[in-house]
Amino acid sequence: MDQLEEELINAMHQFHKMRPVFCFSEISRGKTIVMGTAWQIYNSREDHKVRVSDIVLRIGMPAPGVSRILKSLEEEEILRRSLDPNDRRTTLVSFTDRGLSEIQKNIRSIEKALHEIIEGMGEEKVRTLCCLLNELYAQTESVFSKSDWKTERENS
């Protein structure tokens, strides 16, 4: 492996270390992902209806895993689940007052941190970085999704 390849791997691993920073308070990464996804869906829909099936589709996590996380968030009084009165086969998710307060508090903290990062780096550098990271992600996804790469790895 040459020096640039090592630098790229090290740079990519640095972001893995940042994951806990973007978690909500003392909530696990899985719960943060489910809460954040529910919040995105909630805000993107006029009726604010969040279906469990929409969360599952957006996250790409198996339904039983999402259900376990939702059950835990329900026990912590962050979210509540109910049957859709218009379609009893559909389970809806809504935020409790505590859940709304928790997510809004954490969003403000993250926004403040992001503002400081942008201010420190400068808007132009951040825009360039975002473009480059999106391109890196697309290239990485393209390379690792190729069937010949998978075959080569399996044969190694």
Short mmCIF file of N, CA and C in Angstrom, two decimals:
data_model
loop_
_atom_site.label_atom_id
_atom_site.label_comp_id
_atom_site.label_asym_id
_atom_site.label_seq_id
_atom_site.Cartn_x
_atom_site.Cartn_y
_atom_site.Cartn_z
N MET A 1 0.86 -1.17 0.00
CA MET A 1 0.00 0.00 0.00
C MET A 1 0.91 1.24 0.00
N ASP A 2 0.62 2.17 -0.91
CA ASP A 2 1.48 3.35 -0.96
C ASP A 2 1.00 4.41 0.05
N GLN A 3 1.76 5.46 0.18
CA GLN A 3 1.50 6.48 1.21
C GLN A 3 0.15 7.16 1.02
N LEU A 4 -0.22 7.50 -0.21
CA LEU A 4 -1.50 8.17 -0.46
C LEU A 4 -2.67 7.26 -0.11
N GLU A 5 -2.55 5.97 -0.42
CA GLU A 5 -3.62 5.03 -0.06
C GLU A 5 -3.78 4.96 1.45
N GLU A 6 -2.69 4.93 2.18
CA GLU A 6 -2.75 4.93 3.64
C GLU A 6 -3.36 6.21 4.18
N GLU A 7 -2.98 7.36 3.60
CA GLU A 7 -3.54 8.64 4.03
C GLU A 7 -5.05 8.67 3.81
N LEU A 8 -5.51 8.14 2.67
CA LEU A 8 -6.94 8.10 2.38
C LEU A 8 -7.68 7.24 3.39
N ILE A 9 -7.16 6.07 3.68
CA ILE A 9 -7.79 5.19 4.68
C ILE A 9 -7.83 5.87 6.04
N ASN A 10 -6.72 6.47 6.45
CA ASN A 10 -6.68 7.15 7.75
C ASN A 10 -7.67 8.30 7.81
N ALA A 11 -7.77 9.08 6.74
CA ALA A 11 -8.72 10.19 6.70
C ALA A 11 -10.15 9.68 6.81
N MET A 12 -10.45 8.59 6.10
CA MET A 12 -11.80 8.03 6.14
C MET A 12 -12.12 7.48 7.53
N HIS A 13 -11.14 6.90 8.20
CA HIS A 13 -11.36 6.36 9.55
C HIS A 13 -11.57 7.46 10.58
N GLN A 14 -11.04 8.65 10.33
CA GLN A 14 -11.21 9.75 11.28
C GLN A 14 -12.69 10.05 11.50
N PHE A 15 -13.50 9.95 10.45
CA PHE A 15 -14.91 10.28 10.58
C PHE A 15 -15.66 9.24 11.40
N HIS A 16 -15.17 8.01 11.38
CA HIS A 16 -15.78 6.96 12.20
C HIS A 16 -15.72 7.36 13.68
N LYS A 17 -14.62 7.99 14.07
CA LYS A 17 -14.44 8.41 15.47
C LYS A 17 -15.43 9.50 15.86
N MET A 18 -15.97 10.23 14.87
CA MET A 18 -16.87 11.33 15.14
C MET A 18 -18.32 10.89 15.35
N ARG A 19 -18.66 9.66 15.04
CA ARG A 19 -20.05 9.21 15.15
C ARG A 19 -20.69 9.53 16.50
N PRO A 20 -20.02 9.25 17.62
CA PRO A 20 -20.67 9.53 18.90
C PRO A 20 -21.03 11.01 19.09
N VAL A 21 -20.31 11.90 18.45
CA VAL A 21 -20.58 13.33 18.59
C VAL A 21 -21.97 13.66 18.08
N PHE A 22 -22.41 12.96 17.03
CA PHE A 22 -23.69 13.26 16.42
C PHE A 22 -24.84 12.46 17.01
N CYS A 23 -24.59 11.71 18.07
CA CYS A 23 -25.66 10.99 18.74
C CYS A 23 -26.39 11.93 19.69
N PHE A 24 -27.65 11.66 19.93
CA PHE A 24 -28.44 12.47 20.82
C PHE A 24 -28.16 12.10 22.27
N SER A 25 -27.62 13.03 23.01
CA SER A 25 -27.35 12.87 24.44
C SER A 25 -26.78 11.50 24.77
N GLU A 26 -27.48 10.80 25.62
CA GLU A 26 -27.01 9.48 26.08
C GLU A 26 -27.66 8.34 25.29
N ILE A 27 -28.21 8.68 24.13
CA ILE A 27 -28.94 7.69 23.35
C ILE A 27 -27.98 6.98 22.40
N SER A 28 -28.15 5.68 22.25
CA SER A 28 -27.27 4.87 21.40
C SER A 28 -27.36 5.30 19.93
N ARG A 29 -26.39 4.85 19.17
CA ARG A 29 -26.33 5.18 17.74
C ARG A 29 -27.58 4.69 17.02
N GLY A 30 -28.01 3.46 17.29
CA GLY A 30 -29.20 2.91 16.64
C GLY A 30 -30.44 3.73 16.95
N LYS A 31 -30.59 4.11 18.21
CA LYS A 31 -31.75 4.93 18.59
C LYS A 31 -31.66 6.30 17.94
N THR A 32 -30.44 6.85 17.85
CA THR A 32 -30.25 8.14 17.21
C THR A 32 -30.67 8.08 15.75
N ILE A 33 -30.29 7.01 15.06
CA ILE A 33 -30.63 6.86 13.65
C ILE A 33 -32.15 6.75 13.48
N VAL A 34 -32.79 5.96 14.31
CA VAL A 34 -34.25 5.80 14.21
C VAL A 34 -34.95 7.12 14.54
N MET A 35 -34.53 7.78 15.62
CA MET A 35 -35.13 9.06 15.98
C MET A 35 -34.92 10.10 14.89
N GLY A 36 -33.70 10.19 14.39
CA GLY A 36 -33.39 11.17 13.35
C GLY A 36 -34.19 10.92 12.08
N THR A 37 -34.33 9.66 11.72
CA THR A 37 -35.10 9.31 10.52
C THR A 37 -36.57 9.64 10.73
N ALA A 38 -37.10 9.30 11.89
CA ALA A 38 -38.50 9.63 12.20
C ALA A 38 -38.70 11.15 12.14
N TRP A 39 -37.73 11.90 12.65
CA TRP A 39 -37.81 13.36 12.65
C TRP A 39 -37.81 13.90 11.21
N GLN A 40 -36.93 13.34 10.36
CA GLN A 40 -36.89 13.77 8.96
C GLN A 40 -38.21 13.51 8.26
N ILE A 41 -38.78 12.34 8.47
CA ILE A 41 -40.05 12.00 7.85
C ILE A 41 -41.15 12.90 8.40
N TYR A 42 -41.17 13.09 9.70
CA TYR A 42 -42.15 13.95 10.38
C TYR A 42 -42.15 15.35 9.77
N ASN A 43 -40.97 15.90 9.55
CA ASN A 43 -40.85 17.25 9.01
C ASN A 43 -41.09 17.35 7.51
N SER A 44 -40.99 16.24 6.80
CA SER A 44 -41.14 16.27 5.34
C SER A 44 -42.59 16.06 4.90
N ARG A 45 -43.43 15.69 5.81
CA ARG A 45 -44.82 15.38 5.45
C ARG A 45 -45.78 16.40 6.06
N GLU A 46 -46.72 16.86 5.26
CA GLU A 46 -47.70 17.82 5.76
C GLU A 46 -48.52 17.26 6.91
N ASP A 47 -48.88 15.99 6.81
CA ASP A 47 -49.71 15.38 7.86
C ASP A 47 -48.87 14.89 9.05
N HIS A 48 -47.55 14.98 8.94
CA HIS A 48 -46.61 14.56 9.99
C HIS A 48 -46.75 13.09 10.37
N LYS A 49 -47.37 12.29 9.49
CA LYS A 49 -47.52 10.86 9.78
C LYS A 49 -46.21 10.15 9.48
N VAL A 50 -45.73 9.42 10.47
CA VAL A 50 -44.50 8.65 10.32
C VAL A 50 -44.88 7.18 10.45
N ARG A 51 -44.77 6.47 9.35
CA ARG A 51 -45.07 5.04 9.35
C ARG A 51 -43.79 4.26 9.68
N VAL A 52 -43.94 3.21 10.45
CA VAL A 52 -42.80 2.36 10.77
C VAL A 52 -42.18 1.84 9.48
N SER A 53 -43.01 1.49 8.51
CA SER A 53 -42.50 0.97 7.24
C SER A 53 -41.64 2.01 6.51
N ASP A 54 -41.96 3.30 6.65
CA ASP A 54 -41.14 4.35 6.03
C ASP A 54 -39.77 4.44 6.70
N ILE A 55 -39.75 4.28 8.02
CA ILE A 55 -38.48 4.30 8.74
C ILE A 55 -37.61 3.12 8.28
N VAL A 56 -38.22 1.94 8.21
CA VAL A 56 -37.50 0.73 7.79
C VAL A 56 -36.91 0.92 6.39
N LEU A 57 -37.71 1.44 5.47
CA LEU A 57 -37.25 1.65 4.09
C LEU A 57 -36.10 2.65 4.04
N ARG A 58 -36.23 3.74 4.76
CA ARG A 58 -35.22 4.79 4.69
C ARG A 58 -33.90 4.36 5.33
N ILE A 59 -33.97 3.64 6.43
CA ILE A 59 -32.75 3.22 7.13
C ILE A 59 -32.11 2.02 6.44
N GLY A 60 -32.95 1.12 5.93
CA GLY A 60 -32.42 -0.09 5.33
C GLY A 60 -32.06 -1.14 6.37
N MET A 61 -32.63 -1.01 7.55
CA MET A 61 -32.41 -1.97 8.63
C MET A 61 -33.60 -2.94 8.65
N PRO A 62 -33.38 -4.20 8.99
CA PRO A 62 -34.50 -5.14 9.05
C PRO A 62 -35.58 -4.66 10.03
N ALA A 63 -36.84 -4.91 9.66
CA ALA A 63 -37.98 -4.46 10.45
C ALA A 63 -37.92 -4.90 11.92
N PRO A 64 -37.52 -6.14 12.22
CA PRO A 64 -37.46 -6.54 13.64
C PRO A 64 -36.48 -5.67 14.46
N GLY A 65 -35.36 -5.28 13.85
CA GLY A 65 -34.39 -4.42 14.54
C GLY A 65 -34.97 -3.05 14.82
N VAL A 66 -35.65 -2.49 13.83
CA VAL A 66 -36.29 -1.18 14.01
C VAL A 66 -37.37 -1.29 15.08
N SER A 67 -38.13 -2.37 15.07
CA SER A 67 -39.20 -2.56 16.07
C SER A 67 -38.63 -2.62 17.49
N ARG A 68 -37.50 -3.32 17.65
CA ARG A 68 -36.87 -3.39 18.98
C ARG A 68 -36.45 -2.00 19.46
N ILE A 69 -35.85 -1.23 18.55
CA ILE A 69 -35.41 0.12 18.91
C ILE A 69 -36.62 1.00 19.23
N LEU A 70 -37.68 0.89 18.43
CA LEU A 70 -38.88 1.68 18.70
C LEU A 70 -39.50 1.31 20.04
N LYS A 71 -39.50 0.02 20.35
CA LYS A 71 -40.03 -0.42 21.64
C LYS A 71 -39.24 0.21 22.79
N SER A 72 -37.92 0.23 22.65
CA SER A 72 -37.07 0.82 23.67
C SER A 72 -37.32 2.33 23.79
N LEU A 73 -37.44 3.02 22.66
CA LEU A 73 -37.71 4.46 22.68
C LEU A 73 -39.09 4.75 23.27
N GLU A 74 -40.01 3.83 23.06
CA GLU A 74 -41.35 3.97 23.63
C GLU A 74 -41.29 3.80 25.16
N GLU A 75 -40.51 2.83 25.62
CA GLU A 75 -40.34 2.62 27.06
C GLU A 75 -39.68 3.82 27.73
N GLU A 76 -38.82 4.52 26.98
CA GLU A 76 -38.14 5.71 27.51
C GLU A 76 -38.99 6.97 27.33
N GLU A 77 -40.21 6.79 26.82
CA GLU A 77 -41.17 7.88 26.61
C GLU A 77 -40.64 8.96 25.67
N ILE A 78 -39.90 8.51 24.63
CA ILE A 78 -39.40 9.40 23.59
C ILE A 78 -40.38 9.40 22.41
N LEU A 79 -40.82 8.20 22.04
CA LEU A 79 -41.76 8.01 20.94
C LEU A 79 -42.95 7.19 21.43
N ARG A 80 -44.02 7.24 20.66
CA ARG A 80 -45.15 6.34 20.93
C ARG A 80 -45.61 5.77 19.60
N ARG A 81 -46.06 4.53 19.65
CA ARG A 81 -46.59 3.87 18.45
C ARG A 81 -48.10 3.72 18.59
N SER A 82 -48.79 3.81 17.45
CA SER A 82 -50.24 3.62 17.45
C SER A 82 -50.64 3.09 16.08
N LEU A 83 -51.83 2.50 16.02
CA LEU A 83 -52.34 2.03 14.74
C LEU A 83 -52.94 3.20 13.98
N ASP A 84 -52.72 3.23 12.68
CA ASP A 84 -53.30 4.27 11.83
C ASP A 84 -54.80 4.04 11.79
N PRO A 85 -55.60 5.03 12.19
CA PRO A 85 -57.06 4.84 12.20
C PRO A 85 -57.63 4.60 10.80
N ASN A 86 -56.91 5.06 9.76
CA ASN A 86 -57.39 4.88 8.38
C ASN A 86 -56.94 3.54 7.79
N ASP A 87 -55.94 2.91 8.38
CA ASP A 87 -55.43 1.63 7.88
C ASP A 87 -54.86 0.87 9.07
N ARG A 88 -55.65 0.01 9.66
CA ARG A 88 -55.27 -0.68 10.90
C ARG A 88 -54.06 -1.61 10.72
N ARG A 89 -53.60 -1.82 9.47
CA ARG A 89 -52.41 -2.64 9.24
C ARG A 89 -51.13 -1.81 9.39
N THR A 90 -51.28 -0.50 9.47
CA THR A 90 -50.13 0.41 9.50
C THR A 90 -49.89 0.94 10.91
N THR A 91 -48.65 0.87 11.34
CA THR A 91 -48.27 1.42 12.64
C THR A 91 -47.63 2.78 12.43
N LEU A 92 -48.11 3.75 13.19
CA LEU A 92 -47.57 5.11 13.12
C LEU A 92 -46.69 5.38 14.34
N VAL A 93 -45.74 6.27 14.15
CA VAL A 93 -44.85 6.68 15.23
C VAL A 93 -45.04 8.18 15.42
N SER A 94 -45.12 8.60 16.67
CA SER A 94 -45.19 10.03 16.97
C SER A 94 -44.26 10.33 18.14
N PHE A 95 -43.85 11.58 18.23
CA PHE A 95 -42.97 12.01 19.30
C PHE A 95 -43.78 12.41 20.53
N THR A 96 -43.31 12.02 21.69
CA THR A 96 -43.91 12.51 22.93
C THR A 96 -43.38 13.92 23.16
N ASP A 97 -43.93 14.61 24.14
CA ASP A 97 -43.40 15.94 24.48
C ASP A 97 -41.94 15.85 24.87
N ARG A 98 -41.62 14.81 25.65
CA ARG A 98 -40.22 14.60 26.05
C ARG A 98 -39.33 14.35 24.84
N GLY A 99 -39.82 13.54 23.89
CA GLY A 99 -39.06 13.25 22.68
C GLY A 99 -38.82 14.48 21.83
N LEU A 100 -39.87 15.32 21.69
CA LEU A 100 -39.72 16.56 20.93
C LEU A 100 -38.71 17.48 21.58
N SER A 101 -38.79 17.57 22.89
CA SER A 101 -37.85 18.43 23.63
C SER A 101 -36.42 17.92 23.47
N GLU A 102 -36.23 16.63 23.58
CA GLU A 102 -34.90 16.00 23.47
C GLU A 102 -34.31 16.21 22.08
N ILE A 103 -35.10 15.96 21.05
CA ILE A 103 -34.57 16.07 19.70
C ILE A 103 -34.27 17.53 19.35
N GLN A 104 -35.13 18.45 19.76
CA GLN A 104 -34.89 19.87 19.47
C GLN A 104 -33.66 20.39 20.20
N LYS A 105 -33.45 19.95 21.42
CA LYS A 105 -32.26 20.35 22.19
C LYS A 105 -30.99 19.87 21.49
N ASN A 106 -31.02 18.63 21.04
CA ASN A 106 -29.84 18.08 20.38
C ASN A 106 -29.60 18.69 19.00
N ILE A 107 -30.66 18.99 18.30
CA ILE A 107 -30.52 19.64 16.99
C ILE A 107 -29.87 21.01 17.17
N ARG A 108 -30.29 21.75 18.19
CA ARG A 108 -29.67 23.06 18.45
C ARG A 108 -28.18 22.92 18.75
N SER A 109 -27.81 21.92 19.52
CA SER A 109 -26.39 21.69 19.84
C SER A 109 -25.58 21.35 18.59
N ILE A 110 -26.12 20.47 17.76
CA ILE A 110 -25.43 20.08 16.53
C ILE A 110 -25.32 21.27 15.58
N GLU A 111 -26.41 22.04 15.45
CA GLU A 111 -26.37 23.22 14.58
C GLU A 111 -25.31 24.23 15.04
N LYS A 112 -25.22 24.41 16.35
CA LYS A 112 -24.21 25.33 16.90
C LYS A 112 -22.81 24.85 16.55
N ALA A 113 -22.57 23.56 16.74
CA ALA A 113 -21.25 22.99 16.43
C ALA A 113 -20.94 23.11 14.94
N LEU A 114 -21.92 22.81 14.09
CA LEU A 114 -21.71 22.91 12.65
C LEU A 114 -21.43 24.36 12.24
N HIS A 115 -22.14 25.30 12.85
CA HIS A 115 -21.91 26.71 12.56
C HIS A 115 -20.46 27.10 12.90
N GLU A 116 -19.98 26.63 14.05
CA GLU A 116 -18.60 26.92 14.46
C GLU A 116 -17.59 26.30 13.49
N ILE A 117 -17.87 25.09 13.03
CA ILE A 117 -16.99 24.42 12.07
C ILE A 117 -16.94 25.22 10.76
N ILE A 118 -18.11 25.60 10.26
CA ILE A 118 -18.17 26.36 9.01
C ILE A 118 -17.47 27.71 9.17
N GLU A 119 -17.70 28.35 10.29
CA GLU A 119 -17.05 29.63 10.56
C GLU A 119 -15.53 29.47 10.63
N GLY A 120 -15.07 28.40 11.25
CA GLY A 120 -13.64 28.16 11.39
C GLY A 120 -12.95 27.82 10.08
N MET A 121 -13.63 27.03 9.23
CA MET A 121 -13.03 26.61 7.96
C MET A 121 -13.29 27.60 6.83
N GLY A 122 -14.42 28.28 6.90
CA GLY A 122 -14.85 29.15 5.81
C GLY A 122 -15.84 28.42 4.92
N GLU A 123 -16.83 29.17 4.45
CA GLU A 123 -17.91 28.57 3.65
C GLU A 123 -17.40 27.90 2.38
N GLU A 124 -16.49 28.54 1.69
CA GLU A 124 -16.01 27.99 0.41
C GLU A 124 -15.30 26.65 0.61
N LYS A 125 -14.46 26.55 1.64
CA LYS A 125 -13.77 25.29 1.90
C LYS A 125 -14.78 24.19 2.26
N VAL A 126 -15.79 24.55 3.05
CA VAL A 126 -16.78 23.55 3.45
C VAL A 126 -17.57 23.08 2.23
N ARG A 127 -17.96 23.99 1.34
CA ARG A 127 -18.67 23.59 0.12
C ARG A 127 -17.80 22.66 -0.74
N THR A 128 -16.54 23.02 -0.89
CA THR A 128 -15.61 22.18 -1.67
C THR A 128 -15.47 20.82 -1.01
N LEU A 129 -15.31 20.80 0.31
CA LEU A 129 -15.17 19.55 1.05
C LEU A 129 -16.41 18.68 0.87
N CYS A 130 -17.59 19.27 0.96
CA CYS A 130 -18.83 18.50 0.78
C CYS A 130 -18.89 17.87 -0.61
N CYS A 131 -18.53 18.63 -1.64
CA CYS A 131 -18.51 18.09 -3.01
C CYS A 131 -17.52 16.93 -3.11
N LEU A 132 -16.34 17.12 -2.54
CA LEU A 132 -15.32 16.08 -2.60
C LEU A 132 -15.74 14.83 -1.82
N LEU A 133 -16.32 15.02 -0.65
CA LEU A 133 -16.76 13.86 0.13
C LEU A 133 -17.88 13.11 -0.58
N ASN A 134 -18.80 13.84 -1.20
CA ASN A 134 -19.86 13.18 -1.97
C ASN A 134 -19.28 12.39 -3.14
N GLU A 135 -18.29 12.97 -3.78
CA GLU A 135 -17.64 12.28 -4.89
C GLU A 135 -16.88 11.05 -4.39
N LEU A 136 -16.19 11.19 -3.25
CA LEU A 136 -15.47 10.06 -2.66
C LEU A 136 -16.44 8.95 -2.31
N TYR A 137 -17.58 9.29 -1.72
CA TYR A 137 -18.57 8.29 -1.36
C TYR A 137 -19.07 7.56 -2.61
N ALA A 138 -19.41 8.33 -3.65
CA ALA A 138 -19.91 7.72 -4.89
C ALA A 138 -18.87 6.80 -5.51
N GLN A 139 -17.62 7.23 -5.54
CA GLN A 139 -16.54 6.40 -6.10
C GLN A 139 -16.35 5.14 -5.28
N THR A 140 -16.35 5.30 -3.97
CA THR A 140 -16.17 4.15 -3.07
C THR A 140 -17.29 3.14 -3.26
N GLU A 141 -18.51 3.64 -3.29
CA GLU A 141 -19.67 2.78 -3.48
C GLU A 141 -19.58 2.06 -4.83
N SER A 142 -19.16 2.77 -5.86
CA SER A 142 -19.04 2.19 -7.19
C SER A 142 -18.01 1.06 -7.21
N VAL A 143 -16.85 1.31 -6.63
CA VAL A 143 -15.77 0.32 -6.63
C VAL A 143 -16.17 -0.92 -5.83
N PHE A 144 -16.71 -0.72 -4.65
CA PHE A 144 -17.01 -1.86 -3.79
C PHE A 144 -18.28 -2.61 -4.19
N SER A 145 -19.09 -2.03 -5.07
CA SER A 145 -20.29 -2.73 -5.50
C SER A 145 -20.06 -3.57 -6.76
N LYS A 146 -18.90 -3.40 -7.38
CA LYS A 146 -18.60 -4.18 -8.58
C LYS A 146 -18.49 -5.66 -8.25
N SER A 147 -19.09 -6.48 -9.08
CA SER A 147 -19.07 -7.91 -8.82
C SER A 147 -17.67 -8.49 -8.92
N ASP A 148 -16.80 -7.92 -9.78
CA ASP A 148 -15.44 -8.47 -9.89
C ASP A 148 -14.63 -8.20 -8.63
N TRP A 149 -14.89 -7.09 -7.94
CA TRP A 149 -14.21 -6.80 -6.68
C TRP A 149 -14.65 -7.80 -5.62
N LYS A 150 -15.95 -8.08 -5.57
CA LYS A 150 -16.47 -9.04 -4.60
C LYS A 150 -15.90 -10.43 -4.86
N THR A 151 -15.85 -10.82 -6.13
CA THR A 151 -15.31 -12.14 -6.49
C THR A 151 -13.83 -12.23 -6.13
N GLU A 152 -13.10 -11.16 -6.44
CA GLU A 152 -11.66 -11.14 -6.14
C GLU A 152 -11.43 -11.28 -4.63
N ARG A 153 -12.24 -10.60 -3.84
CA ARG A 153 -12.09 -10.65 -2.38
C ARG A 153 -12.42 -12.04 -1.85
N GLU A 154 -13.46 -12.65 -2.39
CA GLU A 154 -13.88 -13.99 -1.96
C GLU A 154 -12.80 -15.03 -2.30
N ASN A 155 -12.09 -14.83 -3.39
CA ASN A 155 -11.07 -15.78 -3.83
C ASN A 155 -9.72 -15.56 -3.14
N SER A 156 -9.60 -14.47 -2.41
CA SER A 156 -8.31 -14.17 -1.74
C SER A 156 -8.13 -15.00 -0.50
#
